[in-house]
Amino acid sequence: MSNPESFIQEVTEEVRRDRLYSYFRRYGWIPALIVLAVVGGTAWTEWSKARDAAQAQAFGDSVLDALDLGGAEARQQALSAVPANGAQKAVLALLLASDPTQDRAASLASLEALAADTAQPQSYRDLAVLRRVILAGADLPVADRRAMLEPVAAAGRPFRPLALEQLAYLLVEDGDTAAAISALRALTQDQQAPAGLRGRAGQMIVALGGDTAPAGDAG
């Protein structure tokens, strides 16, 4: 009985082997395609990273070369000629608008356009709003500047402390010294605010005749 059973097992194994080879011949391209896709995807990712790094370095080098130019006109022309895409355009717009030799009206228009550009990161747009408010100064009504700053001062926004500082200065401009001192005092205790900003807030409180100590510490 053992010989027939052995023969049957051998035939069964041969049938299984033939079926497996048939599967490989019919579907073997699938795992090969998967391997090629994985290898190709990895290669594309690495190439994209290297390309982006090279473009970022080229952009940074071009900006630094432009900023090193002595003449204001030459510097502006060089910055305007730097190839840029995406968020790099926002960086260039902010640099050009921050140049004191740049035409003021052009700077304000550039900052307004950047602040309204939803394709740019929110942080750059907020920075454009802050720069525009400071540059425009009293040429913009207090109510307009306050309306522009309040969204930037919302919780979680990256430049919230700077916007709160500007809002406090608007209170001073409005003549509401008590409210301004209170807002500035809160800034001196705000851990999100940089040390320099907290120092400025304290100095402004003193200049306004206030006390930097919180109201609860007066005693």
JSON list of C-alpha atoms in Angstrom, two decimals:
[
{"chain": "A", "resi": 1, "resn": "MET", "atom": "CA", "xyz": [0.00, 0.00, 0.00]},
{"chain": "A", "resi": 2, "resn": "SER", "atom": "CA", "xyz": [2.89, 2.34, 0.68]},
{"chain": "A", "resi": 3, "resn": "ASN", "atom": "CA", "xyz": [4.04, 2.39, -2.96]},
{"chain": "A", "resi": 4, "resn": "PRO", "atom": "CA", "xyz": [0.67, 3.52, -4.37]},
{"chain": "A", "resi": 5, "resn": "GLU", "atom": "CA", "xyz": [0.42, 6.18, -1.67]},
{"chain": "A", "resi": 6, "resn": "SER", "atom": "CA", "xyz": [3.94, 7.39, -2.44]},
{"chain": "A", "resi": 7, "resn": "PHE", "atom": "CA", "xyz": [3.13, 7.48, -6.15]},
{"chain": "A", "resi": 8, "resn": "ILE", "atom": "CA", "xyz": [-0.05, 9.48, -5.47]},
{"chain": "A", "resi": 9, "resn": "GLN", "atom": "CA", "xyz": [1.88, 11.99, -3.29]},
{"chain": "A", "resi": 10, "resn": "GLU", "atom": "CA", "xyz": [4.51, 12.42, -6.03]},
{"chain": "A", "resi": 11, "resn": "VAL", "atom": "CA", "xyz": [1.85, 13.02, -8.66]},
{"chain": "A", "resi": 12, "resn": "THR", "atom": "CA", "xyz": [0.05, 15.45, -6.35]},
{"chain": "A", "resi": 13, "resn": "GLU", "atom": "CA", "xyz": [3.26, 17.38, -5.70]},
{"chain": "A", "resi": 14, "resn": "GLU", "atom": "CA", "xyz": [4.02, 17.47, -9.43]},
{"chain": "A", "resi": 15, "resn": "VAL", "atom": "CA", "xyz": [0.55, 18.81, -10.16]},
{"chain": "A", "resi": 16, "resn": "ARG", "atom": "CA", "xyz": [0.96, 21.48, -7.49]},
{"chain": "A", "resi": 17, "resn": "ARG", "atom": "CA", "xyz": [4.37, 22.41, -8.88]},
{"chain": "A", "resi": 18, "resn": "ASP", "atom": "CA", "xyz": [3.02, 22.68, -12.40]},
{"chain": "A", "resi": 19, "resn": "ARG", "atom": "CA", "xyz": [0.11, 24.81, -11.14]},
{"chain": "A", "resi": 20, "resn": "LEU", "atom": "CA", "xyz": [2.50, 27.09, -9.24]},
{"chain": "A", "resi": 21, "resn": "TYR", "atom": "CA", "xyz": [4.70, 27.54, -12.31]},
{"chain": "A", "resi": 22, "resn": "SER", "atom": "CA", "xyz": [1.59, 28.28, -14.31]},
{"chain": "A", "resi": 23, "resn": "TYR", "atom": "CA", "xyz": [0.62, 30.96, -11.80]},
{"chain": "A", "resi": 24, "resn": "PHE", "atom": "CA", "xyz": [4.11, 32.46, -11.98]},
{"chain": "A", "resi": 25, "resn": "ARG", "atom": "CA", "xyz": [4.01, 32.54, -15.76]},
{"chain": "A", "resi": 26, "resn": "ARG", "atom": "CA", "xyz": [0.56, 34.11, -15.73]},
{"chain": "A", "resi": 27, "resn": "TYR", "atom": "CA", "xyz": [0.84, 36.52, -12.78]},
{"chain": "A", "resi": 28, "resn": "GLY", "atom": "CA", "xyz": [4.54, 36.81, -12.10]},
{"chain": "A", "resi": 29, "resn": "TRP", "atom": "CA", "xyz": [4.63, 40.28, -13.65]},
{"chain": "A", "resi": 30, "resn": "ILE", "atom": "CA", "xyz": [2.50, 41.65, -10.76]},
{"chain": "A", "resi": 31, "resn": "PRO", "atom": "CA", "xyz": [5.12, 41.35, -7.96]},
{"chain": "A", "resi": 32, "resn": "ALA", "atom": "CA", "xyz": [7.77, 42.53, -10.43]},
{"chain": "A", "resi": 33, "resn": "LEU", "atom": "CA", "xyz": [5.65, 45.58, -11.17]},
{"chain": "A", "resi": 34, "resn": "ILE", "atom": "CA", "xyz": [5.15, 46.22, -7.44]},
{"chain": "A", "resi": 35, "resn": "VAL", "atom": "CA", "xyz": [8.91, 46.06, -6.85]},
{"chain": "A", "resi": 36, "resn": "LEU", "atom": "CA", "xyz": [9.54, 48.43, -9.75]},
{"chain": "A", "resi": 37, "resn": "ALA", "atom": "CA", "xyz": [6.89, 50.83, -8.43]},
{"chain": "A", "resi": 38, "resn": "VAL", "atom": "CA", "xyz": [8.42, 50.83, -4.94]},
{"chain": "A", "resi": 39, "resn": "VAL", "atom": "CA", "xyz": [11.96, 51.32, -6.25]},
{"chain": "A", "resi": 40, "resn": "GLY", "atom": "CA", "xyz": [10.81, 53.97, -8.73]},
{"chain": "A", "resi": 41, "resn": "GLY", "atom": "CA", "xyz": [8.79, 55.81, -6.08]},
{"chain": "A", "resi": 42, "resn": "THR", "atom": "CA", "xyz": [11.75, 55.86, -3.69]},
{"chain": "A", "resi": 43, "resn": "ALA", "atom": "CA", "xyz": [14.06, 57.13, -6.43]},
{"chain": "A", "resi": 44, "resn": "TRP", "atom": "CA", "xyz": [11.56, 59.86, -7.38]},
{"chain": "A", "resi": 45, "resn": "THR", "atom": "CA", "xyz": [11.18, 60.96, -3.76]},
{"chain": "A", "resi": 46, "resn": "GLU", "atom": "CA", "xyz": [14.95, 61.21, -3.28]},
{"chain": "A", "resi": 47, "resn": "TRP", "atom": "CA", "xyz": [15.36, 63.07, -6.58]},
{"chain": "A", "resi": 48, "resn": "SER", "atom": "CA", "xyz": [12.56, 65.50, -5.64]},
{"chain": "A", "resi": 49, "resn": "LYS", "atom": "CA", "xyz": [14.18, 66.17, -2.26]},
{"chain": "A", "resi": 50, "resn": "ALA", "atom": "CA", "xyz": [17.56, 66.81, -3.88]},
{"chain": "A", "resi": 51, "resn": "ARG", "atom": "CA", "xyz": [15.98, 69.10, -6.51]},
{"chain": "A", "resi": 52, "resn": "ASP", "atom": "CA", "xyz": [14.05, 71.10, -3.89]},
{"chain": "A", "resi": 53, "resn": "ALA", "atom": "CA", "xyz": [17.16, 71.45, -1.74]},
{"chain": "A", "resi": 54, "resn": "ALA", "atom": "CA", "xyz": [19.18, 72.66, -4.73]},
{"chain": "A", "resi": 55, "resn": "GLN", "atom": "CA", "xyz": [16.48, 75.17, -5.70]},
{"chain": "A", "resi": 56, "resn": "ALA", "atom": "CA", "xyz": [16.23, 76.47, -2.13]},
{"chain": "A", "resi": 57, "resn": "GLN", "atom": "CA", "xyz": [20.00, 76.88, -1.92]},
{"chain": "A", "resi": 58, "resn": "ALA", "atom": "CA", "xyz": [20.11, 78.66, -5.28]},
{"chain": "A", "resi": 59, "resn": "PHE", "atom": "CA", "xyz": [17.30, 80.99, -4.15]},
{"chain": "A", "resi": 60, "resn": "GLY", "atom": "CA", "xyz": [19.05, 81.76, -0.86]},
{"chain": "A", "resi": 61, "resn": "ASP", "atom": "CA", "xyz": [22.37, 82.41, -2.57]},
{"chain": "A", "resi": 62, "resn": "SER", "atom": "CA", "xyz": [20.72, 84.74, -5.10]},
{"chain": "A", "resi": 63, "resn": "VAL", "atom": "CA", "xyz": [18.94, 86.69, -2.34]},
{"chain": "A", "resi": 64, "resn": "LEU", "atom": "CA", "xyz": [22.14, 87.07, -0.32]},
{"chain": "A", "resi": 65, "resn": "ASP", "atom": "CA", "xyz": [24.06, 88.20, -3.40]},
{"chain": "A", "resi": 66, "resn": "ALA", "atom": "CA", "xyz": [21.37, 90.81, -4.11]},
{"chain": "A", "resi": 67, "resn": "LEU", "atom": "CA", "xyz": [21.37, 92.08, -0.52]},
{"chain": "A", "resi": 68, "resn": "ASP", "atom": "CA", "xyz": [25.15, 92.45, -0.62]},
{"chain": "A", "resi": 69, "resn": "LEU", "atom": "CA", "xyz": [24.92, 95.01, -3.42]},
{"chain": "A", "resi": 70, "resn": "GLY", "atom": "CA", "xyz": [25.72, 98.51, -2.24]},
{"chain": "A", "resi": 71, "resn": "GLY", "atom": "CA", "xyz": [23.33, 100.65, -4.25]},
{"chain": "A", "resi": 72, "resn": "ALA", "atom": "CA", "xyz": [19.65, 100.66, -3.31]},
{"chain": "A", "resi": 73, "resn": "GLU", "atom": "CA", "xyz": [18.45, 100.64, -6.92]},
{"chain": "A", "resi": 74, "resn": "ALA", "atom": "CA", "xyz": [20.81, 97.82, -7.86]},
{"chain": "A", "resi": 75, "resn": "ARG", "atom": "CA", "xyz": [19.72, 95.85, -4.80]},
{"chain": "A", "resi": 76, "resn": "GLN", "atom": "CA", "xyz": [16.04, 96.21, -5.65]},
{"chain": "A", "resi": 77, "resn": "GLN", "atom": "CA", "xyz": [16.59, 95.27, -9.27]},
{"chain": "A", "resi": 78, "resn": "ALA", "atom": "CA", "xyz": [18.60, 92.21, -8.26]},
{"chain": "A", "resi": 79, "resn": "LEU", "atom": "CA", "xyz": [15.95, 91.08, -5.78]},
{"chain": "A", "resi": 80, "resn": "SER", "atom": "CA", "xyz": [13.19, 91.57, -8.34]},
{"chain": "A", "resi": 81, "resn": "ALA", "atom": "CA", "xyz": [15.13, 89.43, -10.81]},
{"chain": "A", "resi": 82, "resn": "VAL", "atom": "CA", "xyz": [15.62, 86.46, -8.46]},
{"chain": "A", "resi": 83, "resn": "PRO", "atom": "CA", "xyz": [13.70, 83.42, -9.81]},
{"chain": "A", "resi": 84, "resn": "ALA", "atom": "CA", "xyz": [11.09, 82.42, -7.23]},
{"chain": "A", "resi": 85, "resn": "ASN", "atom": "CA", "xyz": [8.07, 80.19, -6.87]},
{"chain": "A", "resi": 86, "resn": "GLY", "atom": "CA", "xyz": [5.57, 79.41, -4.15]},
{"chain": "A", "resi": 87, "resn": "ALA", "atom": "CA", "xyz": [6.49, 80.80, -0.75]},
{"chain": "A", "resi": 88, "resn": "GLN", "atom": "CA", "xyz": [9.74, 82.21, -2.17]},
{"chain": "A", "resi": 89, "resn": "LYS", "atom": "CA", "xyz": [7.66, 84.92, -3.86]},
{"chain": "A", "resi": 90, "resn": "ALA", "atom": "CA", "xyz": [6.34, 85.94, -0.44]},
{"chain": "A", "resi": 91, "resn": "VAL", "atom": "CA", "xyz": [9.88, 86.17, 0.94]},
{"chain": "A", "resi": 92, "resn": "LEU", "atom": "CA", "xyz": [10.93, 88.43, -1.92]},
{"chain": "A", "resi": 93, "resn": "ALA", "atom": "CA", "xyz": [7.85, 90.63, -1.53]},
{"chain": "A", "resi": 94, "resn": "LEU", "atom": "CA", "xyz": [8.57, 91.08, 2.18]},
{"chain": "A", "resi": 95, "resn": "LEU", "atom": "CA", "xyz": [12.24, 91.88, 1.54]},
{"chain": "A", "resi": 96, "resn": "LEU", "atom": "CA", "xyz": [11.41, 94.45, -1.13]},
{"chain": "A", "resi": 97, "resn": "ALA", "atom": "CA", "xyz": [8.71, 96.05, 1.02]},
{"chain": "A", "resi": 98, "resn": "SER", "atom": "CA", "xyz": [11.12, 96.26, 3.98]},
{"chain": "A", "resi": 99, "resn": "ASP", "atom": "CA", "xyz": [13.74, 98.19, 1.99]},
{"chain": "A", "resi": 100, "resn": "PRO", "atom": "CA", "xyz": [13.55, 101.80, 3.24]},
{"chain": "A", "resi": 101, "resn": "THR", "atom": "CA", "xyz": [14.56, 103.05, -0.19]},
{"chain": "A", "resi": 102, "resn": "GLN", "atom": "CA", "xyz": [11.63, 101.30, -1.87]},
{"chain": "A", "resi": 103, "resn": "ASP", "atom": "CA", "xyz": [8.77, 103.51, -3.05]},
{"chain": "A", "resi": 104, "resn": "ARG", "atom": "CA", "xyz": [6.30, 103.61, -0.14]},
{"chain": "A", "resi": 105, "resn": "ALA", "atom": "CA", "xyz": [3.17, 103.32, -2.26]},
{"chain": "A", "resi": 106, "resn": "ALA", "atom": "CA", "xyz": [4.65, 100.36, -4.13]},
{"chain": "A", "resi": 107, "resn": "SER", "atom": "CA", "xyz": [5.59, 98.68, -0.86]},
{"chain": "A", "resi": 108, "resn": "LEU", "atom": "CA", "xyz": [2.09, 99.11, 0.54]},
{"chain": "A", "resi": 109, "resn": "ALA", "atom": "CA", "xyz": [0.54, 97.73, -2.65]},
{"chain": "A", "resi": 110, "resn": "SER", "atom": "CA", "xyz": [2.89, 94.74, -2.60]},
{"chain": "A", "resi": 111, "resn": "LEU", "atom": "CA", "xyz": [2.13, 94.00, 1.05]},
{"chain": "A", "resi": 112, "resn": "GLU", "atom": "CA", "xyz": [-1.61, 94.29, 0.46]},
{"chain": "A", "resi": 113, "resn": "ALA", "atom": "CA", "xyz": [-1.37, 91.84, -2.45]},
{"chain": "A", "resi": 114, "resn": "LEU", "atom": "CA", "xyz": [0.66, 89.38, -0.39]},
{"chain": "A", "resi": 115, "resn": "ALA", "atom": "CA", "xyz": [-1.76, 89.56, 2.55]},
{"chain": "A", "resi": 116, "resn": "ALA", "atom": "CA", "xyz": [-4.64, 88.74, 0.20]},
{"chain": "A", "resi": 117, "resn": "ASP", "atom": "CA", "xyz": [-2.85, 85.89, -1.58]},
{"chain": "A", "resi": 118, "resn": "THR", "atom": "CA", "xyz": [-4.44, 82.72, -0.21]},
{"chain": "A", "resi": 119, "resn": "ALA", "atom": "CA", "xyz": [-1.88, 80.59, -2.05]},
{"chain": "A", "resi": 120, "resn": "GLN", "atom": "CA", "xyz": [0.82, 81.78, 0.36]},
{"chain": "A", "resi": 121, "resn": "PRO", "atom": "CA", "xyz": [1.41, 80.39, 3.87]},
{"chain": "A", "resi": 122, "resn": "GLN", "atom": "CA", "xyz": [-0.62, 82.14, 6.57]},
{"chain": "A", "resi": 123, "resn": "SER", "atom": "CA", "xyz": [2.52, 83.15, 8.44]},
{"chain": "A", "resi": 124, "resn": "TYR", "atom": "CA", "xyz": [3.80, 85.23, 5.50]},
{"chain": "A", "resi": 125, "resn": "ARG", "atom": "CA", "xyz": [0.38, 86.77, 4.98]},
{"chain": "A", "resi": 126, "resn": "ASP", "atom": "CA", "xyz": [0.20, 87.74, 8.66]},
{"chain": "A", "resi": 127, "resn": "LEU", "atom": "CA", "xyz": [3.66, 89.24, 8.48]},
{"chain": "A", "resi": 128, "resn": "ALA", "atom": "CA", "xyz": [2.58, 91.26, 5.44]},
{"chain": "A", "resi": 129, "resn": "VAL", "atom": "CA", "xyz": [-0.39, 92.61, 7.42]},
{"chain": "A", "resi": 130, "resn": "LEU", "atom": "CA", "xyz": [1.86, 93.65, 10.30]},
{"chain": "A", "resi": 131, "resn": "ARG", "atom": "CA", "xyz": [4.36, 95.30, 7.99]},
{"chain": "A", "resi": 132, "resn": "ARG", "atom": "CA", "xyz": [1.59, 97.12, 6.12]},
{"chain": "A", "resi": 133, "resn": "VAL", "atom": "CA", "xyz": [0.01, 98.45, 9.34]},
{"chain": "A", "resi": 134, "resn": "ILE", "atom": "CA", "xyz": [3.36, 99.74, 10.59]},
{"chain": "A", "resi": 135, "resn": "LEU", "atom": "CA", "xyz": [4.37, 101.22, 7.24]},
{"chain": "A", "resi": 136, "resn": "ALA", "atom": "CA", "xyz": [1.01, 102.90, 6.61]},
{"chain": "A", "resi": 137, "resn": "GLY", "atom": "CA", "xyz": [0.80, 104.37, 10.12]},
{"chain": "A", "resi": 138, "resn": "ALA", "atom": "CA", "xyz": [-1.66, 107.21, 10.53]},
{"chain": "A", "resi": 139, "resn": "ASP", "atom": "CA", "xyz": [-2.44, 107.19, 6.80]},
{"chain": "A", "resi": 140, "resn": "LEU", "atom": "CA", "xyz": [-4.80, 104.33, 7.61]},
{"chain": "A", "resi": 141, "resn": "PRO", "atom": "CA", "xyz": [-7.64, 105.02, 10.06]},
{"chain": "A", "resi": 142, "resn": "VAL", "atom": "CA", "xyz": [-7.30, 103.37, 13.47]},
{"chain": "A", "resi": 143, "resn": "ALA", "atom": "CA", "xyz": [-10.45, 101.33, 12.88]},
{"chain": "A", "resi": 144, "resn": "ASP", "atom": "CA", "xyz": [-9.02, 99.90, 9.64]},
{"chain": "A", "resi": 145, "resn": "ARG", "atom": "CA", "xyz": [-5.71, 99.02, 11.24]},
{"chain": "A", "resi": 146, "resn": "ARG", "atom": "CA", "xyz": [-7.49, 97.39, 14.18]},
{"chain": "A", "resi": 147, "resn": "ALA", "atom": "CA", "xyz": [-9.66, 95.31, 11.82]},
{"chain": "A", "resi": 148, "resn": "MET", "atom": "CA", "xyz": [-6.53, 94.14, 10.00]},
{"chain": "A", "resi": 149, "resn": "LEU", "atom": "CA", "xyz": [-4.64, 93.26, 13.18]},
{"chain": "A", "resi": 150, "resn": "GLU", "atom": "CA", "xyz": [-7.33, 91.45, 15.15]},
{"chain": "A", "resi": 151, "resn": "PRO", "atom": "CA", "xyz": [-7.28, 88.24, 13.06]},
{"chain": "A", "resi": 152, "resn": "VAL", "atom": "CA", "xyz": [-3.47, 88.15, 13.33]},
{"chain": "A", "resi": 153, "resn": "ALA", "atom": "CA", "xyz": [-3.80, 88.47, 17.13]},
{"chain": "A", "resi": 154, "resn": "ALA", "atom": "CA", "xyz": [-6.03, 85.37, 17.35]},
{"chain": "A", "resi": 155, "resn": "ALA", "atom": "CA", "xyz": [-4.85, 82.46, 19.49]},
{"chain": "A", "resi": 156, "resn": "GLY", "atom": "CA", "xyz": [-2.52, 80.11, 17.64]},
{"chain": "A", "resi": 157, "resn": "ARG", "atom": "CA", "xyz": [-1.38, 82.60, 15.01]},
{"chain": "A", "resi": 158, "resn": "PRO", "atom": "CA", "xyz": [2.44, 82.79, 14.78]},
{"chain": "A", "resi": 159, "resn": "PHE", "atom": "CA", "xyz": [2.71, 86.59, 15.10]},
{"chain": "A", "resi": 160, "resn": "ARG", "atom": "CA", "xyz": [0.02, 86.98, 17.75]},
{"chain": "A", "resi": 161, "resn": "PRO", "atom": "CA", "xyz": [2.25, 88.84, 20.29]},
{"chain": "A", "resi": 162, "resn": "LEU", "atom": "CA", "xyz": [3.39, 91.37, 17.67]},
{"chain": "A", "resi": 163, "resn": "ALA", "atom": "CA", "xyz": [-0.20, 92.01, 16.63]},
{"chain": "A", "resi": 164, "resn": "LEU", "atom": "CA", "xyz": [-1.22, 92.48, 20.28]},
{"chain": "A", "resi": 165, "resn": "GLU", "atom": "CA", "xyz": [1.59, 94.99, 20.68]},
{"chain": "A", "resi": 166, "resn": "GLN", "atom": "CA", "xyz": [0.37, 96.99, 17.70]},
{"chain": "A", "resi": 167, "resn": "LEU", "atom": "CA", "xyz": [-3.21, 96.85, 19.02]},
{"chain": "A", "resi": 168, "resn": "ALA", "atom": "CA", "xyz": [-1.97, 98.27, 22.32]},
{"chain": "A", "resi": 169, "resn": "TYR", "atom": "CA", "xyz": [-0.30, 101.13, 20.44]},
{"chain": "A", "resi": 170, "resn": "LEU", "atom": "CA", "xyz": [-3.62, 101.83, 18.71]},
{"chain": "A", "resi": 171, "resn": "LEU", "atom": "CA", "xyz": [-5.19, 102.24, 22.17]},
{"chain": "A", "resi": 172, "resn": "VAL", "atom": "CA", "xyz": [-2.53, 104.82, 22.93]},
{"chain": "A", "resi": 173, "resn": "GLU", "atom": "CA", "xyz": [-3.32, 106.54, 19.65]},
{"chain": "A", "resi": 174, "resn": "ASP", "atom": "CA", "xyz": [-7.00, 106.53, 20.63]},
{"chain": "A", "resi": 175, "resn": "GLY", "atom": "CA", "xyz": [-6.11, 108.16, 23.95]},
{"chain": "A", "resi": 176, "resn": "ASP", "atom": "CA", "xyz": [-7.22, 105.18, 26.04]},
{"chain": "A", "resi": 177, "resn": "THR", "atom": "CA", "xyz": [-4.09, 105.07, 28.21]},
{"chain": "A", "resi": 178, "resn": "ALA", "atom": "CA", "xyz": [-5.54, 102.81, 30.90]},
{"chain": "A", "resi": 179, "resn": "ALA", "atom": "CA", "xyz": [-6.58, 100.14, 28.40]},
{"chain": "A", "resi": 180, "resn": "ALA", "atom": "CA", "xyz": [-3.21, 100.42, 26.66]},
{"chain": "A", "resi": 181, "resn": "ILE", "atom": "CA", "xyz": [-1.31, 99.90, 29.92]},
{"chain": "A", "resi": 182, "resn": "SER", "atom": "CA", "xyz": [-3.48, 96.90, 30.74]},
{"chain": "A", "resi": 183, "resn": "ALA", "atom": "CA", "xyz": [-2.85, 95.35, 27.31]},
{"chain": "A", "resi": 184, "resn": "LEU", "atom": "CA", "xyz": [0.89, 96.01, 27.53]},
{"chain": "A", "resi": 185, "resn": "ARG", "atom": "CA", "xyz": [1.05, 94.61, 31.04]},
{"chain": "A", "resi": 186, "resn": "ALA", "atom": "CA", "xyz": [-0.56, 91.40, 29.78]},
{"chain": "A", "resi": 187, "resn": "LEU", "atom": "CA", "xyz": [2.12, 91.22, 27.11]},
{"chain": "A", "resi": 188, "resn": "THR", "atom": "CA", "xyz": [4.89, 91.45, 29.70]},
{"chain": "A", "resi": 189, "resn": "GLN", "atom": "CA", "xyz": [3.46, 88.26, 31.23]},
{"chain": "A", "resi": 190, "resn": "ASP", "atom": "CA", "xyz": [2.84, 86.50, 27.90]},
{"chain": "A", "resi": 191, "resn": "GLN", "atom": "CA", "xyz": [5.25, 83.57, 27.60]},
{"chain": "A", "resi": 192, "resn": "GLN", "atom": "CA", "xyz": [4.67, 83.39, 23.84]},
{"chain": "A", "resi": 193, "resn": "ALA", "atom": "CA", "xyz": [6.05, 86.90, 23.46]},
{"chain": "A", "resi": 194, "resn": "PRO", "atom": "CA", "xyz": [9.81, 87.16, 22.82]},
{"chain": "A", "resi": 195, "resn": "ALA", "atom": "CA", "xyz": [11.93, 88.73, 25.55]},
{"chain": "A", "resi": 196, "resn": "GLY", "atom": "CA", "xyz": [12.58, 91.82, 23.43]},
{"chain": "A", "resi": 197, "resn": "LEU", "atom": "CA", "xyz": [8.87, 92.41, 22.94]},
{"chain": "A", "resi": 198, "resn": "ARG", "atom": "CA", "xyz": [8.16, 92.00, 26.65]},
{"chain": "A", "resi": 199, "resn": "GLY", "atom": "CA", "xyz": [10.93, 94.51, 27.35]},
{"chain": "A", "resi": 200, "resn": "ARG", "atom": "CA", "xyz": [9.44, 97.01, 24.91]},
{"chain": "A", "resi": 201, "resn": "ALA", "atom": "CA", "xyz": [6.03, 96.58, 26.50]},
{"chain": "A", "resi": 202, "resn": "GLY", "atom": "CA", "xyz": [7.48, 97.28, 29.94]},
{"chain": "A", "resi": 203, "resn": "GLN", "atom": "CA", "xyz": [9.26, 100.41, 28.71]},
{"chain": "A", "resi": 204, "resn": "MET", "atom": "CA", "xyz": [6.07, 101.65, 27.08]},
{"chain": "A", "resi": 205, "resn": "ILE", "atom": "CA", "xyz": [4.13, 101.14, 30.31]},
{"chain": "A", "resi": 206, "resn": "VAL", "atom": "CA", "xyz": [6.65, 103.28, 32.17]},
{"chain": "A", "resi": 207, "resn": "ALA", "atom": "CA", "xyz": [6.54, 105.91, 29.42]},
{"chain": "A", "resi": 208, "resn": "LEU", "atom": "CA", "xyz": [2.76, 106.03, 29.82]},
{"chain": "A", "resi": 209, "resn": "GLY", "atom": "CA", "xyz": [3.11, 106.53, 33.57]},
{"chain": "A", "resi": 210, "resn": "GLY", "atom": "CA", "xyz": [1.97, 103.05, 34.52]},
{"chain": "A", "resi": 211, "resn": "ASP", "atom": "CA", "xyz": [3.30, 100.32, 36.77]},
{"chain": "A", "resi": 212, "resn": "THR", "atom": "CA", "xyz": [4.71, 97.19, 35.18]},
{"chain": "A", "resi": 213, "resn": "ALA", "atom": "CA", "xyz": [3.62, 95.05, 38.16]},
{"chain": "A", "resi": 214, "resn": "PRO", "atom": "CA", "xyz": [0.28, 93.22, 37.72]},
{"chain": "A", "resi": 215, "resn": "ALA", "atom": "CA", "xyz": [-2.62, 94.80, 39.59]},
{"chain": "A", "resi": 216, "resn": "GLY", "atom": "CA", "xyz": [-2.74, 91.90, 42.03]},
{"chain": "A", "resi": 217, "resn": "ASP", "atom": "CA", "xyz": [0.90, 92.49, 43.03]},
{"chain": "A", "resi": 218, "resn": "ALA", "atom": "CA", "xyz": [0.43, 96.15, 43.93]},
{"chain": "A", "resi": 219, "resn": "GLY", "atom": "CA", "xyz": [0.29, 95.33, 47.58]}
]
